[in-house]
Tab-separated table of C-alpha atoms and ligand atoms in Angstrom:
chain	number	residue	atom	x	y	z
P	149	MET	CA	194.929	160.539	159.870
P	150	THR	CA	190.880	162.669	159.259
P	151	TRP	CA	187.436	160.605	158.905
P	152	LYS	CA	187.177	161.510	155.828
P	153	LYS	CA	190.825	159.881	154.552
P	154	ILE	CA	189.127	157.206	156.248
P	155	SER	CA	186.370	157.280	154.667
P	156	LEU	CA	188.216	156.996	151.645
P	157	LEU	CA	190.884	154.473	151.489
P	158	LEU	CA	187.708	152.233	153.347
P	159	CYS	CA	185.472	153.561	150.306
P	160	VAL	CA	188.793	152.219	147.342
P	161	PHE	CA	189.115	148.573	149.144
P	162	GLY	CA	184.815	147.899	150.039
P	163	PHE	CA	184.907	149.262	145.613
P	164	LEU	CA	187.625	146.465	144.794
P	165	LYS	CA	186.407	143.436	146.855
P	166	GLU	CA	183.056	144.124	145.568
P	167	PHE	CA	184.239	144.087	141.861
P	168	ARG	CA	183.542	140.776	140.814
P	169	PRO	CA	182.401	140.203	137.196
P	170	SER	CA	182.442	136.520	137.035
P	171	GLU	CA	180.122	136.292	139.773
P	172	PRO	CA	176.738	136.840	137.940
P	173	PHE	CA	178.269	134.199	135.283
P	174	VAL	CA	179.513	130.975	138.246
P	175	THR	CA	176.847	128.670	137.297
P	176	GLU	CA	177.153	128.911	133.867
P	177	TYR	CA	180.873	128.440	134.041
P	178	LEU	CA	180.864	125.828	136.225
P	179	THR	CA	178.624	123.972	134.343
P	180	GLY	CA	179.828	125.032	130.404
P	181	PRO	CA	182.953	123.399	128.520
P	182	TRP	CA	185.847	124.654	130.819
P	183	LYS	CA	184.723	122.829	133.917
P	184	ASN	CA	181.687	120.605	132.673
P	185	PHE	CA	179.974	119.966	136.347
P	186	THR	CA	176.825	119.088	136.361
P	187	GLU	CA	173.952	121.103	137.749
P	188	THR	CA	173.350	118.120	140.305
P	189	GLN	CA	176.977	118.430	141.478
P	190	VAL	CA	177.321	121.982	141.474
P	191	THR	CA	173.268	122.255	143.698
P	192	GLN	CA	174.250	119.372	145.937
P	193	GLU	CA	178.091	118.921	146.048
P	194	ILE	CA	179.830	122.386	145.300
P	195	TYR	CA	177.423	125.245	146.865
P	196	PRO	CA	176.296	124.263	149.528
P	197	VAL	CA	180.404	124.136	150.959
P	198	GLY	CA	180.199	127.463	151.449
P	199	THR	CA	176.944	128.212	153.141
P	200	TYR	CA	178.645	124.880	155.879
P	201	SER	CA	182.975	127.178	155.601
P	202	TYR	CA	181.025	130.225	155.831
P	203	MET	CA	178.651	129.492	159.484
P	204	ALA	CA	182.089	127.367	160.937
P	205	THR	CA	184.678	130.102	159.933
P	206	LEU	CA	182.202	133.325	161.456
P	207	VAL	CA	182.497	133.344	165.073
P	208	ALA	CA	186.733	132.642	164.850
P	209	VAL	CA	186.447	135.364	162.551
P	210	PHE	CA	185.096	137.758	164.125
P	211	LEU	CA	186.685	136.563	167.836
P	212	VAL	CA	189.791	137.101	165.607
P	213	THR	CA	188.958	140.041	164.342
P	214	ASP	CA	188.780	142.071	168.026
P	215	LEU	CA	192.369	140.664	169.272
P	216	VAL	CA	194.364	141.803	166.369
P	217	ARG	CA	192.831	144.831	165.719
P	218	TYR	CA	190.525	144.413	162.763
P	219	LYS	CA	193.232	145.243	160.106
P	220	PRO	CA	194.952	142.314	159.659
P	221	VAL	CA	191.968	140.604	159.311
P	222	ILE	CA	191.328	143.298	156.421
P	223	ILE	CA	193.833	141.759	154.485
P	224	LEU	CA	193.526	138.566	155.122
P	225	CYS	CA	189.719	138.984	153.218
P	226	GLY	CA	191.797	140.376	150.523
P	227	ILE	CA	194.192	137.222	150.173
P	228	THR	CA	191.455	134.924	150.987
P	229	GLY	CA	188.849	136.482	148.027
P	230	SER	CA	192.035	136.233	145.289
P	231	CYS	CA	192.650	132.924	146.583
P	232	THR	CA	189.503	132.035	145.719
P	233	TYR	CA	189.938	132.871	141.982
P	234	ILE	CA	193.160	131.583	141.683
P	235	THR	CA	191.983	128.709	143.112
P	236	LEU	CA	188.584	128.770	141.205
P	237	ILE	CA	191.070	129.176	137.667
P	238	LEU	CA	192.764	126.241	138.837
P	239	ALA	CA	190.559	124.115	139.705
P	240	GLN	CA	189.215	120.449	137.817
P	241	SER	CA	187.703	117.819	140.421
P	242	ILE	CA	184.954	118.410	142.514
P	243	TRP	CA	186.915	118.256	146.266
P	244	GLU	CA	189.239	121.576	143.836
P	245	MET	CA	186.030	123.556	144.094
P	246	GLU	CA	185.370	122.230	147.499
P	247	ILE	CA	188.128	124.319	148.664
P	248	VAL	CA	187.506	127.232	146.280
P	249	GLN	CA	183.834	127.329	149.040
P	250	PHE	CA	185.785	126.966	151.939
P	251	LEU	CA	187.556	130.062	150.994
P	252	ILE	CA	184.341	132.101	149.792
P	253	GLY	CA	183.335	130.778	153.177
P	254	LEU	CA	185.960	132.096	154.767
P	255	PHE	CA	186.082	135.928	152.607
P	256	LEU	CA	182.484	136.142	153.675
P	257	ALA	CA	183.485	136.341	157.256
P	258	SER	CA	186.393	138.564	156.888
P	259	GLU	CA	183.850	141.258	155.446
P	260	VAL	CA	183.756	140.959	159.545
P	261	ALA	CA	186.298	143.204	159.101
P	262	TYR	CA	186.009	146.415	157.184
P	263	PHE	CA	182.202	146.468	158.394
P	264	THR	CA	183.495	146.503	162.085
P	265	TYR	CA	186.716	149.125	161.184
P	266	ILE	CA	184.663	152.113	160.887
P	267	TYR	CA	183.593	151.650	164.026
P	268	ALA	CA	186.813	151.476	165.526
P	269	LYS	CA	188.466	153.939	164.333
P	270	VAL	CA	185.769	156.741	163.355
P	271	SER	CA	184.584	158.362	166.236
P	272	LYS	CA	180.867	158.220	167.428
P	273	LEU	CA	179.801	161.811	165.792
P	274	HIS	CA	180.500	160.236	161.819
P	275	TYR	CA	179.519	156.319	162.060
P	276	GLN	CA	176.153	157.731	159.612
P	277	GLU	CA	178.311	159.146	157.620
P	278	VAL	CA	180.689	156.592	157.174
P	279	THR	CA	178.431	153.933	157.279
P	280	SER	CA	176.713	155.259	154.429
P	281	TYR	CA	179.886	155.888	152.878
P	282	THR	CA	181.267	152.632	152.099
P	283	ARG	CA	176.911	151.576	151.429
P	284	THR	CA	177.540	153.270	148.187
P	285	ALA	CA	181.232	152.082	146.981
P	286	ILE	CA	180.301	148.399	147.986
P	287	LEU	CA	177.043	149.025	145.487
P	288	LEU	CA	178.660	151.170	142.993
P	289	GLY	CA	181.695	148.579	143.037
P	290	ARG	CA	178.442	146.015	142.591
P	291	PHE	CA	177.435	147.718	140.024
P	292	THR	CA	180.074	148.866	137.963
P	293	ALA	CA	181.594	145.206	137.894
P	294	SER	CA	177.668	144.223	136.524
P	295	VAL	CA	177.697	146.373	133.972
P	296	ALA	CA	180.996	145.472	132.937
P	297	SER	CA	180.626	141.632	133.562
P	298	GLN	CA	176.804	141.846	131.102
P	299	LEU	CA	178.952	144.449	128.719
P	300	THR	CA	181.665	142.190	127.878
P	301	VAL	CA	179.653	138.971	127.583
P	302	SER	CA	177.213	140.895	125.048
P	303	LEU	CA	179.493	141.671	123.076
P	304	ASN	CA	181.912	139.126	122.915
P	305	VAL	CA	185.196	140.700	124.346
P	306	LEU	CA	185.370	137.913	127.387
P	307	ASN	CA	184.242	134.894	127.826
P	308	TYR	CA	183.116	133.518	131.297
P	309	HIS	CA	186.045	132.102	132.131
P	310	GLN	CA	187.895	135.111	131.240
P	311	LEU	CA	185.783	137.433	133.345
P	312	ASN	CA	188.062	135.768	135.744
P	313	TYR	CA	190.563	137.040	135.693
P	314	LEU	CA	188.776	140.429	135.970
P	315	THR	CA	187.886	139.734	139.348
P	316	LEU	CA	191.072	138.504	140.499
P	317	SER	CA	192.633	141.893	139.169
P	318	ALA	CA	189.833	143.417	141.740
P	319	LEU	CA	191.246	141.346	144.437
P	320	ILE	CA	194.485	141.970	144.284
P	321	LEU	CA	194.449	145.455	143.900
P	322	ALA	CA	192.037	145.304	146.885
P	323	THR	CA	194.775	143.308	149.175
P	324	ILE	CA	197.618	145.630	148.192
P	325	TRP	CA	195.361	148.370	149.543
P	326	ALA	CA	194.685	147.368	152.623
P	327	LEU	CA	198.329	147.665	153.070
P	328	PHE	CA	197.501	151.213	153.671
P	329	LEU	CA	194.626	151.338	155.897
P	330	PRO	CA	195.405	152.920	159.432
P	331	SER	CA	196.756	149.972	162.124
P	332	VAL	CA	193.734	150.588	165.271
P	333	SER	CA	195.025	150.194	168.607
P	334	GLN	CA	191.551	149.864	170.648
P	335	SER	CA	188.639	146.915	169.829
P	336	ILE	CA	185.559	146.336	171.361
P	337	TYR	CA	186.302	143.574	173.919
P	338	PHE	CA	189.631	142.186	173.560
P	339	HIS	CA	191.288	146.085	173.214
P	340	ARG	CA	188.695	148.636	175.770
P	341	PRO	CA	190.240	151.753	176.466
P	342	MET	CA	190.452	151.968	179.905
P	343	ASP	CA	192.475	155.038	180.818
P	344	ALA	CA	191.283	157.041	177.769
P	345	VAL	CA	187.469	156.419	178.335
P	346	SER	CA	187.989	157.446	182.232
P	347	ASN	CA	190.013	160.614	180.963
P	348	GLU	CA	187.544	161.614	178.120
P	349	SER	CA	184.413	160.325	179.651
P	350	SER	CA	182.923	163.633	180.959
P	351	ALA	CA	183.700	166.196	178.173
P	352	PHE	CA	182.419	162.800	174.967
P	353	GLU	CA	180.292	160.496	177.342
P	354	ASN	CA	177.728	162.937	178.086
P	355	GLU	CA	178.118	164.577	174.811
P	356	VAL	CA	176.986	161.045	173.384
P	357	SER	CA	174.136	160.131	176.448
P	358	ARG	CA	172.752	163.239	175.468
P	359	VAL	CA	172.726	162.425	171.944
P	360	GLU	CA	171.601	158.860	173.368
P	361	HIS	CA	168.193	159.142	174.731
P	362	ALA	CA	166.207	155.654	173.092
P	363	LYS	CA	165.285	153.873	175.875
P	364	GLY	CA	167.638	150.470	176.374
P	365	LYS	CA	171.035	152.388	175.854
P	366	ARG	CA	173.164	152.188	177.959
P	367	SER	CA	177.445	153.569	178.082
P	368	HIS	CA	179.917	151.330	178.527
P	369	SER	CA	182.471	153.959	181.096
P	370	GLN	CA	180.504	152.610	184.722
P	371	GLN	CA	181.705	149.801	183.963
P	372	ASN	CA	185.247	150.602	181.926
P	373	LEU	CA	185.994	152.071	184.844
P	374	GLN	CA	184.829	148.986	187.046
P	375	PHE	CA	187.434	147.412	184.851
P	376	GLU	CA	190.169	149.488	185.160
P	377	ALA	CA	192.052	148.328	188.036
P	378	LEU	CA	192.299	144.927	186.314
P	379	ASN	CA	193.782	146.735	183.066
P	380	LYS	CA	196.406	147.705	184.414
P	381	ASN	CA	198.359	144.510	184.489
P	382	SER	CA	197.078	143.116	180.815
P	383	SER	CA	197.447	139.812	180.732
P	384	LEU	CA	196.043	137.932	177.827
P	385	THR	CA	193.949	136.313	180.410
P	386	THR	CA	192.635	139.122	181.780
P	387	LYS	CA	191.994	140.823	178.357
P	388	VAL	CA	189.549	137.514	177.950
P	389	LYS	CA	187.898	137.487	180.911
P	390	ASN	CA	186.744	140.739	180.234
P	391	ALA	CA	186.021	140.450	176.495
P	392	TYR	CA	183.894	137.433	177.649
P	393	TYR	CA	181.936	139.613	180.099
P	394	PHE	CA	181.688	142.379	177.649
P	395	LEU	CA	180.463	139.952	175.100
P	396	TRP	CA	177.788	138.126	177.174
P	397	ASN	CA	177.121	141.531	178.899
P	398	ASP	CA	176.148	143.506	175.601
P	399	PHE	CA	174.528	140.168	174.013
P	400	LEU	CA	172.126	139.993	177.574
P	401	ALA	CA	171.353	143.780	176.885
P	402	ALA	CA	170.304	143.372	174.036
P	403	TYR	CA	168.193	140.540	173.552
P	404	SER	CA	166.440	140.849	176.553
P	405	ASN	CA	164.581	143.363	175.423
P	406	PHE	CA	161.417	141.954	173.458
P	407	TYR	CA	161.885	144.334	170.331
P	408	VAL	CA	165.109	143.530	169.828
P	409	LEU	CA	164.428	139.653	170.083
P	410	LYS	CA	161.210	140.273	167.406
P	411	TRP	CA	163.035	142.077	164.986
P	412	SER	CA	166.562	139.722	165.034
P	413	ILE	CA	164.023	136.713	164.514
P	414	TRP	CA	162.466	138.243	161.448
P	415	TRP	CA	166.353	139.822	160.319
P	416	SER	CA	167.609	135.020	160.474
P	417	PHE	CA	165.006	133.951	159.308
P	418	ALA	CA	164.597	136.502	155.962
P	419	THR	CA	167.990	136.413	155.697
P	420	CYS	CA	168.344	132.847	155.102
P	421	GLY	CA	165.648	132.541	152.812
P	422	TYR	CA	167.234	135.621	151.098
P	423	THR	CA	171.178	134.474	150.714
P	424	GLN	CA	169.545	130.781	149.707
P	425	VAL	CA	167.054	132.062	147.018
P	426	ILE	CA	170.433	134.451	145.741
P	427	ASN	CA	172.836	131.180	145.727
P	428	TYR	CA	170.886	128.938	143.357
P	429	VAL	CA	169.024	131.670	141.511
P	430	GLN	CA	171.419	130.747	138.998
P	431	LEU	CA	170.440	127.303	139.142
P	432	LEU	CA	166.810	128.193	138.649
P	433	TRP	CA	167.382	130.939	135.365
P	434	GLN	CA	169.837	128.088	133.489
P	435	ASP	CA	166.606	125.734	134.150
P	436	SER	CA	165.023	128.051	132.462
P	437	LEU	CA	167.042	128.677	129.485
P	438	GLU	CA	166.795	125.748	128.281
P	439	GLY	CA	170.234	125.590	126.636
P	440	GLU	CA	170.048	128.991	124.804
P	441	ASP	CA	172.579	131.169	124.976
P	442	SER	CA	171.658	135.305	125.528
P	443	VAL	CA	171.683	135.185	129.477
P	444	TYR	CA	170.992	138.240	131.161
P	445	ASN	CA	172.398	137.631	134.536
P	446	ALA	CA	174.367	140.543	134.650
P	447	GLY	CA	172.058	142.794	133.728
P	448	VAL	CA	169.228	141.922	136.078
P	449	GLU	CA	172.144	142.190	138.437
P	450	ALA	CA	172.965	145.826	137.483
P	451	VAL	CA	169.176	146.784	137.934
P	452	TYR	CA	168.502	144.989	140.924
P	453	THR	CA	171.851	147.063	142.795
P	454	ILE	CA	170.094	150.220	141.685
P	455	LEU	CA	167.147	149.720	142.437
P	456	GLY	CA	168.036	147.867	145.968
P	457	ALA	CA	170.039	151.300	146.837
P	458	LEU	CA	167.051	153.279	145.968
P	459	THR	CA	164.941	151.608	147.720
P	460	ALA	CA	166.860	151.340	150.860
P	461	PHE	CA	167.210	155.062	150.380
P	462	GLY	CA	163.616	155.753	150.057
P	463	VAL	CA	162.811	153.244	153.404
P	464	GLY	CA	165.890	155.398	155.608
P	465	LYS	CA	163.410	157.908	154.903
P	466	LEU	CA	159.520	156.863	155.350
P	467	ARG	CA	158.973	157.796	159.721
P	468	LEU	CA	156.458	154.876	159.761
P	469	ASN	CA	154.844	154.332	163.009
P	470	TRP	CA	157.323	150.673	163.611
P	471	PRO	CA	156.710	149.631	166.526
P	472	ALA	CA	153.071	149.714	165.195
P	473	ILE	CA	152.371	148.790	162.821
P	474	GLY	CA	155.670	147.029	161.845
P	475	GLU	CA	155.317	143.079	162.256
P	476	ALA	CA	151.729	143.412	159.528
P	477	THR	CA	154.249	144.887	157.424
P	478	LEU	CA	156.673	142.112	158.024
P	479	SER	CA	153.917	139.560	156.886
P	480	ILE	CA	152.477	141.063	154.110
P	481	PHE	CA	156.402	140.930	152.729
P	482	ALA	CA	156.651	137.551	153.486
P	483	LEU	CA	153.412	137.084	151.925
P	484	LEU	CA	154.613	138.673	148.616
P	485	GLN	CA	157.753	137.070	148.734
P	486	GLY	CA	156.565	134.306	149.322
P	487	SER	CA	153.583	133.730	146.467
P	488	SER	CA	156.537	135.765	144.254
P	489	LEU	CA	158.835	132.566	144.856
P	490	ILE	CA	156.026	130.019	144.089
P	491	VAL	CA	155.711	132.043	140.243
P	492	ALA	CA	158.982	131.542	139.979
P	493	SER	CA	159.338	127.868	140.355
P	494	GLN	CA	156.941	126.805	138.097
P	495	THR	CA	157.269	128.988	135.213
P	496	TYR	CA	159.521	129.097	132.366
P	497	ASN	CA	159.329	132.284	131.152
P	498	ILE	CA	162.879	133.475	131.901
P	499	TRP	CA	162.134	136.692	131.565
P	500	LEU	CA	158.964	136.952	134.401
P	501	SER	CA	162.222	134.816	136.900
P	502	TYR	CA	164.754	137.266	136.283
P	503	THR	CA	161.747	140.105	137.328
P	504	ILE	CA	160.742	138.012	140.164
P	505	TYR	CA	164.283	138.085	141.730
P	506	VAL	CA	164.370	141.559	141.617
P	507	ILE	CA	160.683	142.281	143.409
P	508	PHE	CA	161.833	139.325	146.295
P	509	GLY	CA	165.182	140.920	146.580
P	510	LEU	CA	163.607	144.211	147.089
P	511	LEU	CA	161.472	143.468	149.172
P	512	TYR	CA	164.053	142.088	151.531
P	513	GLN	CA	166.142	144.563	151.604
P	514	ALA	CA	163.620	147.420	151.736
P	515	MET	CA	162.804	145.010	155.552
P	516	ILE	CA	165.717	144.587	156.434
P	517	THR	CA	166.675	148.589	156.333
P	518	ILE	CA	164.556	148.723	158.861
P	519	ALA	CA	165.113	145.686	160.684
P	520	SER	CA	168.601	147.105	161.195
P	521	SER	CA	167.851	150.831	162.073
P	522	GLU	CA	165.317	148.621	164.233
P	523	VAL	CA	167.664	147.741	166.492
P	524	ALA	CA	170.343	149.281	165.996
P	525	LYS	CA	167.896	152.464	167.700
P	526	ASN	CA	167.385	149.763	171.042
P	527	LEU	CA	170.957	148.839	171.218
P	528	SER	CA	174.101	150.713	172.717
P	529	GLU	CA	176.572	151.243	169.608
P	530	ASP	CA	178.819	148.844	171.655
P	531	SER	CA	176.872	146.532	170.384
P	532	TYR	CA	176.362	146.734	166.894
P	533	GLY	CA	178.232	144.758	165.658
P	534	LEU	CA	178.029	142.057	168.263
P	535	ILE	CA	174.564	141.484	167.212
P	536	PHE	CA	174.757	142.423	164.150
P	537	GLY	CA	177.026	139.549	163.742
P	538	VAL	CA	175.177	137.249	166.152
P	539	ASN	CA	171.864	137.501	163.671
P	540	THR	CA	174.211	136.620	160.853
P	541	LEU	CA	175.185	133.323	162.261
P	542	ILE	CA	171.757	132.247	163.698
P	543	ALA	CA	170.239	133.297	159.838
P	544	LEU	CA	173.519	130.910	158.626
P	545	LEU	CA	173.206	128.171	160.965
P	546	LEU	CA	169.017	127.961	159.889
P	547	GLN	CA	170.061	128.492	156.327
P	548	SER	CA	173.306	125.668	156.806
P	549	LEU	CA	169.870	122.929	158.055
P	550	LEU	CA	168.620	124.554	155.384
P	551	THR	CA	171.282	123.316	152.570
P	552	PHE	CA	171.547	119.888	154.014
P	553	VAL	CA	167.771	118.619	154.688
P	554	VAL	CA	166.997	120.390	151.014
P	555	THR	CA	169.838	119.724	149.111
P	556	GLY	CA	171.656	117.208	150.907
P	557	LYS	CA	172.352	114.134	148.755
P	558	ASN	CA	171.009	111.845	151.326
P	559	VAL	CA	168.059	113.728	152.358
P	560	LEU	CA	165.785	115.855	149.789
P	561	ALA	CA	168.322	116.136	147.070
P	562	LEU	CA	165.065	118.402	145.295
P	563	PRO	CA	165.368	119.172	142.288
P	564	ILE	CA	166.044	122.778	141.851
P	565	ARG	CA	162.133	123.458	140.632
P	566	ALA	CA	160.991	122.157	144.120
P	567	GLN	CA	163.944	124.018	145.933
P	568	TYR	CA	161.981	127.154	145.006
P	569	LEU	CA	158.748	125.574	146.149
P	570	VAL	CA	160.340	125.282	149.628
P	571	TYR	CA	161.470	128.444	150.079
P	572	GLY	CA	158.497	129.878	148.935
P	573	GLY	CA	156.965	127.492	151.271
P	574	PHE	CA	159.230	129.109	153.908
P	575	PHE	CA	158.303	132.555	153.528
P	576	ILE	CA	154.966	131.741	153.467
P	577	THR	CA	155.106	129.755	156.749
P	578	LEU	CA	157.028	133.251	158.272
P	579	GLY	CA	154.531	135.781	156.951
P	580	VAL	CA	151.644	133.635	158.743
P	581	VAL	CA	153.429	133.541	162.178
P	582	PHE	CA	154.394	137.215	161.594
P	583	PHE	CA	150.826	138.346	160.589
P	584	MET	CA	149.761	136.239	164.018
P	585	ILE	CA	152.289	138.310	165.972
P	586	ALA	CA	150.964	141.025	164.572
P	587	VAL	CA	147.225	139.890	165.942
P	588	PHE	CA	148.416	140.117	168.839
P	589	THR	CA	150.551	142.973	169.416
P	590	THR	CA	147.650	145.105	168.322
P	591	VAL	CA	145.337	144.013	170.938
P	592	VAL	CA	147.449	144.053	173.670
P	593	ARG	CA	148.316	147.602	172.815
P	594	CYS	CA	144.161	148.633	171.910
P	595	LYS	CA	144.031	147.145	175.427
P	596	ASN	CA	145.956	149.274	176.605
P	597	GLY	CA	144.936	152.266	175.126
P	598	LYS	CA	147.586	153.224	172.271
P	599	ARG	CA	146.323	155.200	170.034
P	600	PHE	CA	147.002	152.808	166.801
P	601	LEU	CA	148.908	155.790	165.049
P	602	LEU	CA	150.543	154.792	160.847
P	603	TRP	CA	152.839	157.769	161.415
P	604	GLN	CA	155.980	158.485	164.274
P	605	PRO	CA	154.859	159.502	167.400
P	606	GLY	CA	157.300	163.105	167.890
P	607	GLU	CA	160.668	162.869	169.353
P	608	THR	CA	159.230	162.994	172.820
P	609	SER	CA	156.717	160.537	172.832
P	610	ASP	CA	157.533	156.899	173.803
P	611	SER	CA	158.413	154.034	170.815
P	612	SER	CA	157.450	151.036	173.207
R	200	NAG	C1	184.609	119.535	128.769
R	200	NAG	O1	183.544	118.871	127.446
R	200	NAG	C2	183.672	119.272	126.560
R	200	NAG	C3	182.763	117.963	125.460
R	200	NAG	O2	182.553	117.259	125.889
R	200	NAG	C4	184.611	119.021	125.852
R	200	NAG	O3	185.453	119.775	124.606
R	200	NAG	C5	186.072	119.972	126.802
R	200	NAG	O4	187.327	119.655	126.688
R	200	NAG	C6	185.391	119.247	128.567
R	200	NAG	N1	186.085	120.204	129.521
R	200	NAG	C7	187.295	119.582	130.544
R	200	NAG	C8	187.491	120.550	131.680
R	200	NAG	O5	186.646	118.208	130.206
């Protein structure tokens, strides 16, 4: 199958998976007459389970994805998504809602298969195109879902409960669609194509290494040759040993690079804060509405999706000298994010609250686009998935800790506005820390006599 056909299959799956029109109103749904949960129950007992479950299942799903070679986990993703909404439609008690949240965690974790499938199935030459196609498909799915959601709700065509059936249908279709994806015969850690690599290495690896001139990149061909003998009689134990070796090697190679480490730290902390803010924002809005009925959650989501796509696209085109001004930018953005959250925590004006949500999200989208490309530039392509996975895992560990302390029944158990004050403080702290790192690195750069360039220097000059 050609890479174009595979991209199309992946895009349709991504679109269907993201078509979840019930999502913008899920808090309204849970606290409405269909379920009658209180805001406290939603904050303290229901939503935290999703974060814990995502964290707990991510490592297992990441490894299993590689072991069973992607496709089964993509199908699992569709199945858990469908089960989530069936359970949500039926659930009446807290513990049933906790099962729903557990399934959501598993659903989010199994998305990793979707994102890594490309890198196993499509040749390196087309990575960038396929990545941008699937990303567009996902955004289009979210946008269409938000528009459909807002229109059907505002025009009284569907209520919050009926929206779940729309979501469920899309997820069932996605599951069926996933069955038609071609299987993958190789994977990055458990099923390396040893013979193929040594045969093709002369032509293909040369081509690749010509393209990869960035520092810190290395090809796996030498290691592959070294392990070829072992893999001839590849029992499961051997495969596990090899996989462990490759994983650990990639891990060390990536995080011993200080530049990668620095951006990864920001990535994990900012993603933790961002996800936490996104997860609980509907409760904040509900508090501002005070029983008023006109809610535009989905409309705001639609606007945010479009602007987010434009931001990511625009930032991708910026040719700034990130090694020189990266930390300063991160610091300013985090301080802006922190201050806007503090305003959001105090205001009862719903439109201001919506606007802050969009601005906060766009600042994150801009910086995460840069963070992921700066990290990716300094990695060998094979370890891309691993590092993204590890950064996400650390973000989830931090988020679980934050959730536990802030919303935990026996810990702080803060009401929603106080929570947002804490999240604001979290971003301000992040901003201050990166401000200090920025001052430090600038001093070091000046001492080393480097010129302070705002724009990316030419291709040939160094980027350390
Ligand atoms: C929720 O509460 C409303 C009003 O008290 C009631 O009419 C409705 O039947 C309740 N729903 C459930 C599922 O308990």
